[in-house]
């Protein structure tokens, strides 16, 4: 029995979702993806899910009369698929407090920079990497963090540095960062699958694994 029964929320192409699937297939992640949810009907992530026979749903707040009606439906879908953990993988909508409370410390997000720098509203995709270049920073990186009520502000589980090179453009930097994203998301999820994560205020402690 897989430990994590995942819902993946994605708005875009879904390369992080694919990396999660790869990690599961290669035995590096003890999880199964029960459902993929996107606010965009044409998200690549939904296509990937359908090609693997994973339930894939287009669900957006715009389809509902109120935020609470949307939240109710989301919770119903998550229950229906027996989800016990949520991975945001390029999901561009804020997660409402109702969902955060129902899955406290059981929602992760991946961000393509070292939070708390270069996060928050409007900081997604190309904008993040351009802001890093404009700042003159010599390092950027990846943050996998727990999702709280505040956007991009939850405690980090893993952060990894990526160098900024002199001749980088936002595109070359994004590509170097993305490679690291694809490694660390599954690592962070696996810590939860092994029940090695302890959240103490803003500090997340990872207990030693069986083989370490
Ligand atoms: C990634 O850079 C991720 O860090 C950010 O959104 C992007 C999604 O890319 N949250 P993909 O759809 O997983 O390829």
CSV table of C-alpha atoms and ligand atoms in Angstrom, one decimal:
chain,number,residue,atom,x,y,z
A,1,UNK,CA,0.0,0.0,0.0
A,2,UNK,CA,1.4,3.4,-1.0
A,3,UNK,CA,1.7,5.8,1.9
A,4,UNK,CA,0.8,9.0,0.1
A,5,UNK,CA,-2.4,9.1,-1.8
A,6,UNK,CA,-1.8,12.2,-3.8
A,7,UNK,CA,-3.9,14.8,-5.5
A,8,UNK,CA,-1.8,16.9,-7.8
A,9,UNK,CA,-3.0,20.5,-8.5
A,10,UNK,CA,-1.5,22.0,-11.7
A,11,UNK,CA,-2.2,24.9,-14.0
A,12,UNK,CA,0.3,24.3,-16.7
A,13,UNK,CA,2.5,21.9,-18.7
A,14,UNK,CA,3.0,19.5,-15.7
A,15,UNK,CA,6.7,18.6,-15.9
A,16,UNK,CA,6.9,18.5,-12.1
A,17,UNK,CA,3.8,16.2,-12.1
A,18,UNK,CA,5.7,14.0,-14.7
A,19,UNK,CA,8.8,13.9,-12.4
A,20,UNK,CA,6.6,12.8,-9.5
A,21,UNK,CA,5.2,9.9,-11.7
A,22,UNK,CA,8.7,9.0,-12.8
A,23,UNK,CA,9.9,8.9,-9.1
A,24,UNK,CA,6.9,6.6,-8.3
A,25,UNK,CA,7.7,4.3,-11.3
A,26,UNK,CA,11.3,4.1,-10.3
A,27,UNK,CA,10.5,3.2,-6.7
A,28,UNK,CA,12.0,6.5,-5.3
A,29,UNK,CA,8.6,7.7,-4.0
A,30,UNK,CA,6.1,5.6,-2.1
A,31,UNK,CA,3.0,7.2,-3.4
A,32,UNK,CA,0.2,7.0,-5.9
A,33,UNK,CA,-1.5,9.8,-7.8
A,34,UNK,CA,-5.2,9.4,-7.2
A,35,UNK,CA,-6.4,12.5,-9.0
A,36,UNK,CA,-5.1,15.5,-10.9
A,37,UNK,CA,-7.0,18.8,-10.7
A,38,UNK,CA,-6.5,21.9,-12.8
A,39,UNK,CA,-8.2,25.3,-13.1
A,40,UNK,CA,-7.3,25.2,-16.8
A,41,UNK,CA,-9.2,22.9,-19.1
A,42,UNK,CA,-6.2,22.8,-21.5
A,43,UNK,CA,-3.4,22.2,-19.0
A,44,UNK,CA,-0.7,19.7,-20.2
A,45,UNK,CA,-0.9,18.1,-16.7
A,46,UNK,CA,-4.5,16.9,-17.4
A,47,UNK,CA,-3.4,15.4,-20.7
A,48,UNK,CA,-0.5,13.6,-19.0
A,49,UNK,CA,-2.9,12.3,-16.3
A,50,UNK,CA,-5.4,11.0,-18.9
A,51,UNK,CA,-2.6,9.3,-20.9
A,52,UNK,CA,-1.8,7.3,-17.7
A,53,UNK,CA,-5.5,6.6,-16.8
A,54,UNK,CA,-5.3,8.9,-13.8
A,55,UNK,CA,-8.5,10.7,-13.1
A,56,UNK,CA,-8.1,14.3,-14.4
A,57,UNK,CA,-10.5,17.1,-13.5
A,58,UNK,CA,-11.0,20.6,-14.7
A,59,UNK,CA,-12.2,22.4,-11.6
A,60,UNK,CA,-12.2,26.1,-11.3
A,61,UNK,CA,-13.8,28.5,-8.8
A,62,UNK,CA,-15.3,30.3,-11.8
A,63,UNK,CA,-17.6,27.3,-12.3
A,64,UNK,CA,-19.2,27.8,-8.9
A,65,UNK,CA,-21.4,30.5,-7.4
A,66,UNK,CA,-19.1,31.1,-4.5
A,67,UNK,CA,-15.6,30.2,-3.1
A,68,UNK,CA,-17.3,28.1,-0.4
A,69,UNK,CA,-19.2,26.1,-3.0
A,70,UNK,CA,-16.0,25.5,-4.9
A,71,UNK,CA,-14.2,24.4,-1.7
A,72,UNK,CA,-17.0,22.1,-0.8
A,73,UNK,CA,-16.7,20.4,-4.2
A,74,UNK,CA,-12.9,20.2,-4.0
A,75,UNK,CA,-13.2,18.5,-0.6
A,76,UNK,CA,-15.8,16.1,-1.9
A,77,UNK,CA,-13.5,15.1,-4.9
A,78,UNK,CA,-10.5,14.7,-2.5
A,79,UNK,CA,-12.6,12.5,-0.2
A,80,UNK,CA,-14.0,10.5,-3.2
A,81,UNK,CA,-10.5,9.7,-4.3
A,82,UNK,CA,-9.3,9.0,-0.8
A,83,UNK,CA,-6.6,11.7,-1.0
A,84,UNK,CA,-4.4,12.1,2.0
A,85,UNK,CA,-1.8,14.6,0.6
A,86,UNK,CA,-1.8,17.4,-1.9
A,87,UNK,CA,1.1,18.4,-4.2
A,88,UNK,CA,0.8,21.7,-5.9
A,89,UNK,CA,2.8,21.5,-9.1
A,90,UNK,CA,2.6,24.8,-11.0
A,91,UNK,CA,-0.8,25.6,-9.6
A,92,UNK,CA,-1.4,29.3,-10.0
A,93,UNK,CA,-4.4,29.7,-7.7
A,94,UNK,CA,-4.3,30.5,-4.0
A,95,UNK,CA,-5.4,27.5,-1.8
A,96,UNK,CA,-8.3,28.7,0.4
A,97,UNK,CA,-8.1,28.5,4.2
A,98,UNK,CA,-10.8,25.8,4.2
A,99,UNK,CA,-8.6,23.4,2.2
A,100,UNK,CA,-5.4,24.4,4.1
A,101,UNK,CA,-7.2,23.6,7.4
A,102,UNK,CA,-8.6,20.3,6.1
A,103,UNK,CA,-5.0,19.3,5.0
A,104,UNK,CA,-2.9,21.0,7.6
A,105,UNK,CA,0.8,20.3,6.9
A,106,UNK,CA,-0.3,17.9,4.2
A,107,UNK,CA,0.0,20.3,1.2
A,108,UNK,CA,3.3,21.0,-0.5
A,109,UNK,CA,4.2,23.6,-3.1
A,110,UNK,CA,7.3,23.9,-5.3
A,111,UNK,CA,8.7,27.4,-6.1
A,112,UNK,CA,11.5,28.1,-8.5
A,113,UNK,CA,13.6,30.4,-6.2
A,114,UNK,CA,14.8,30.6,-2.7
A,115,UNK,CA,11.9,31.8,-0.7
A,116,UNK,CA,11.1,34.2,1.0
A,117,UNK,CA,12.9,36.0,-1.8
A,118,UNK,CA,11.2,36.2,-5.2
A,119,UNK,CA,7.9,34.9,-4.1
A,120,UNK,CA,4.4,36.2,-3.6
A,121,UNK,CA,1.8,37.6,-6.0
A,122,UNK,CA,2.9,37.8,-9.7
A,123,UNK,CA,6.0,35.8,-9.0
A,124,UNK,CA,5.6,32.8,-11.2
A,125,UNK,CA,7.3,31.4,-14.3
A,126,UNK,CA,9.5,33.8,-16.3
A,127,UNK,CA,8.8,36.7,-13.8
A,128,UNK,CA,10.7,34.9,-11.0
A,129,UNK,CA,13.8,34.2,-13.0
A,130,UNK,CA,13.8,37.7,-14.5
A,131,UNK,CA,13.6,39.2,-11.0
A,132,UNK,CA,16.5,37.1,-9.9
A,133,UNK,CA,18.6,38.3,-12.8
A,134,UNK,CA,17.6,41.9,-12.3
A,135,UNK,CA,18.6,41.7,-8.6
A,136,UNK,CA,22.1,40.7,-9.5
A,137,UNK,CA,21.9,37.7,-7.2
A,138,UNK,CA,24.6,35.0,-7.8
A,139,UNK,CA,22.5,32.1,-6.5
A,140,UNK,CA,18.9,31.2,-6.9
A,141,UNK,CA,17.3,27.8,-6.3
A,142,UNK,CA,14.3,25.7,-5.5
A,143,UNK,CA,12.1,25.8,-2.4
A,144,UNK,CA,9.6,23.0,-1.5
A,145,UNK,CA,7.5,24.4,1.2
A,146,UNK,CA,4.4,23.5,3.3
A,147,UNK,CA,1.3,25.5,2.1
A,148,UNK,CA,-0.3,27.8,4.7
A,149,UNK,CA,-3.0,30.4,4.5
A,150,UNK,CA,-0.5,32.9,3.2
A,151,UNK,CA,0.7,32.7,-0.4
A,152,UNK,CA,4.3,31.4,-0.9
A,153,UNK,CA,5.0,31.9,2.8
A,154,UNK,CA,4.8,28.4,4.5
A,155,UNK,CA,7.8,26.7,6.1
A,156,UNK,CA,10.4,25.3,3.7
A,157,UNK,CA,11.0,21.5,3.7
A,158,UNK,CA,13.8,21.5,1.2
A,159,UNK,CA,15.8,24.3,-0.4
A,160,UNK,CA,18.5,23.8,-2.9
A,161,UNK,CA,20.8,26.4,-4.5
A,162,UNK,CA,21.4,26.8,-8.2
A,163,UNK,CA,24.1,29.2,-9.5
A,164,UNK,CA,23.3,32.2,-11.6
A,165,UNK,CA,25.8,32.4,-14.5
A,166,UNK,CA,27.0,35.6,-16.1
A,167,UNK,CA,25.4,34.9,-19.5
A,168,UNK,CA,22.1,33.6,-18.1
A,169,UNK,CA,18.8,34.7,-19.6
A,170,UNK,CA,15.5,34.0,-17.8
A,171,UNK,CA,15.1,31.0,-20.1
A,172,UNK,CA,18.5,29.4,-19.4
A,173,UNK,CA,18.1,30.0,-15.7
A,174,UNK,CA,14.6,28.6,-15.6
A,175,UNK,CA,15.9,25.4,-17.4
A,176,UNK,CA,18.7,24.9,-14.9
A,177,UNK,CA,16.4,25.5,-11.9
A,178,UNK,CA,13.7,23.1,-13.4
A,179,UNK,CA,16.2,20.2,-13.5
A,180,UNK,CA,16.7,20.6,-9.7
A,181,UNK,CA,12.9,21.0,-9.2
A,182,UNK,CA,12.4,17.6,-10.8
A,183,UNK,CA,14.8,16.0,-8.3
A,184,UNK,CA,13.7,17.6,-5.1
A,185,UNK,CA,9.9,17.4,-5.2
A,186,UNK,CA,9.9,13.7,-5.0
A,187,UNK,CA,12.6,13.8,-2.3
A,188,UNK,CA,10.4,16.1,-0.1
A,189,UNK,CA,7.3,14.0,-0.7
A,190,UNK,CA,9.2,10.8,0.2
A,191,UNK,CA,10.1,12.4,3.6
A,192,UNK,CA,6.3,12.6,4.3
A,193,UNK,CA,5.7,9.1,2.9
A,194,UNK,CA,8.3,7.9,5.5
A,195,UNK,CA,6.7,10.0,8.2
A,196,UNK,CA,10.0,11.8,8.9
A,197,UNK,CA,8.7,15.3,8.9
A,198,UNK,CA,8.3,17.3,12.1
A,199,UNK,CA,7.0,20.9,11.8
A,200,UNK,CA,8.1,23.1,14.7
A,201,UNK,CA,6.8,26.6,14.1
A,202,UNK,CA,8.5,27.7,10.9
A,203,UNK,CA,11.2,25.1,11.2
A,204,UNK,CA,10.8,21.7,9.5
A,205,UNK,CA,12.9,19.0,10.9
A,206,UNK,CA,13.6,15.8,8.8
A,207,UNK,CA,14.2,12.8,11.0
A,208,UNK,CA,17.0,10.4,9.9
A,209,UNK,CA,15.9,7.7,7.5
A,210,UNK,CA,16.2,3.9,8.1
A,211,UNK,CA,19.4,3.7,6.1
A,212,UNK,CA,21.1,6.8,7.5
B,1,LIG,C1,7.6,25.3,-11.9
B,1,LIG,O1,8.7,26.1,-12.1
B,1,LIG,C2,7.2,25.4,-10.4
B,1,LIG,O2,8.3,25.6,-9.6
B,1,LIG,C3,6.3,26.5,-10.4
B,1,LIG,O3,5.6,26.4,-11.6
B,1,LIG,C4,6.3,25.7,-12.6
B,1,LIG,C5,5.5,24.6,-13.1
B,1,LIG,O4,6.1,23.9,-14.1
B,1,LIG,N1,5.4,26.5,-9.2
B,1,LIG,P1,5.5,22.5,-14.6
B,1,LIG,O5,4.1,22.8,-15.0
B,1,LIG,O6,5.6,21.6,-13.4
B,1,LIG,O7,6.4,22.1,-15.8
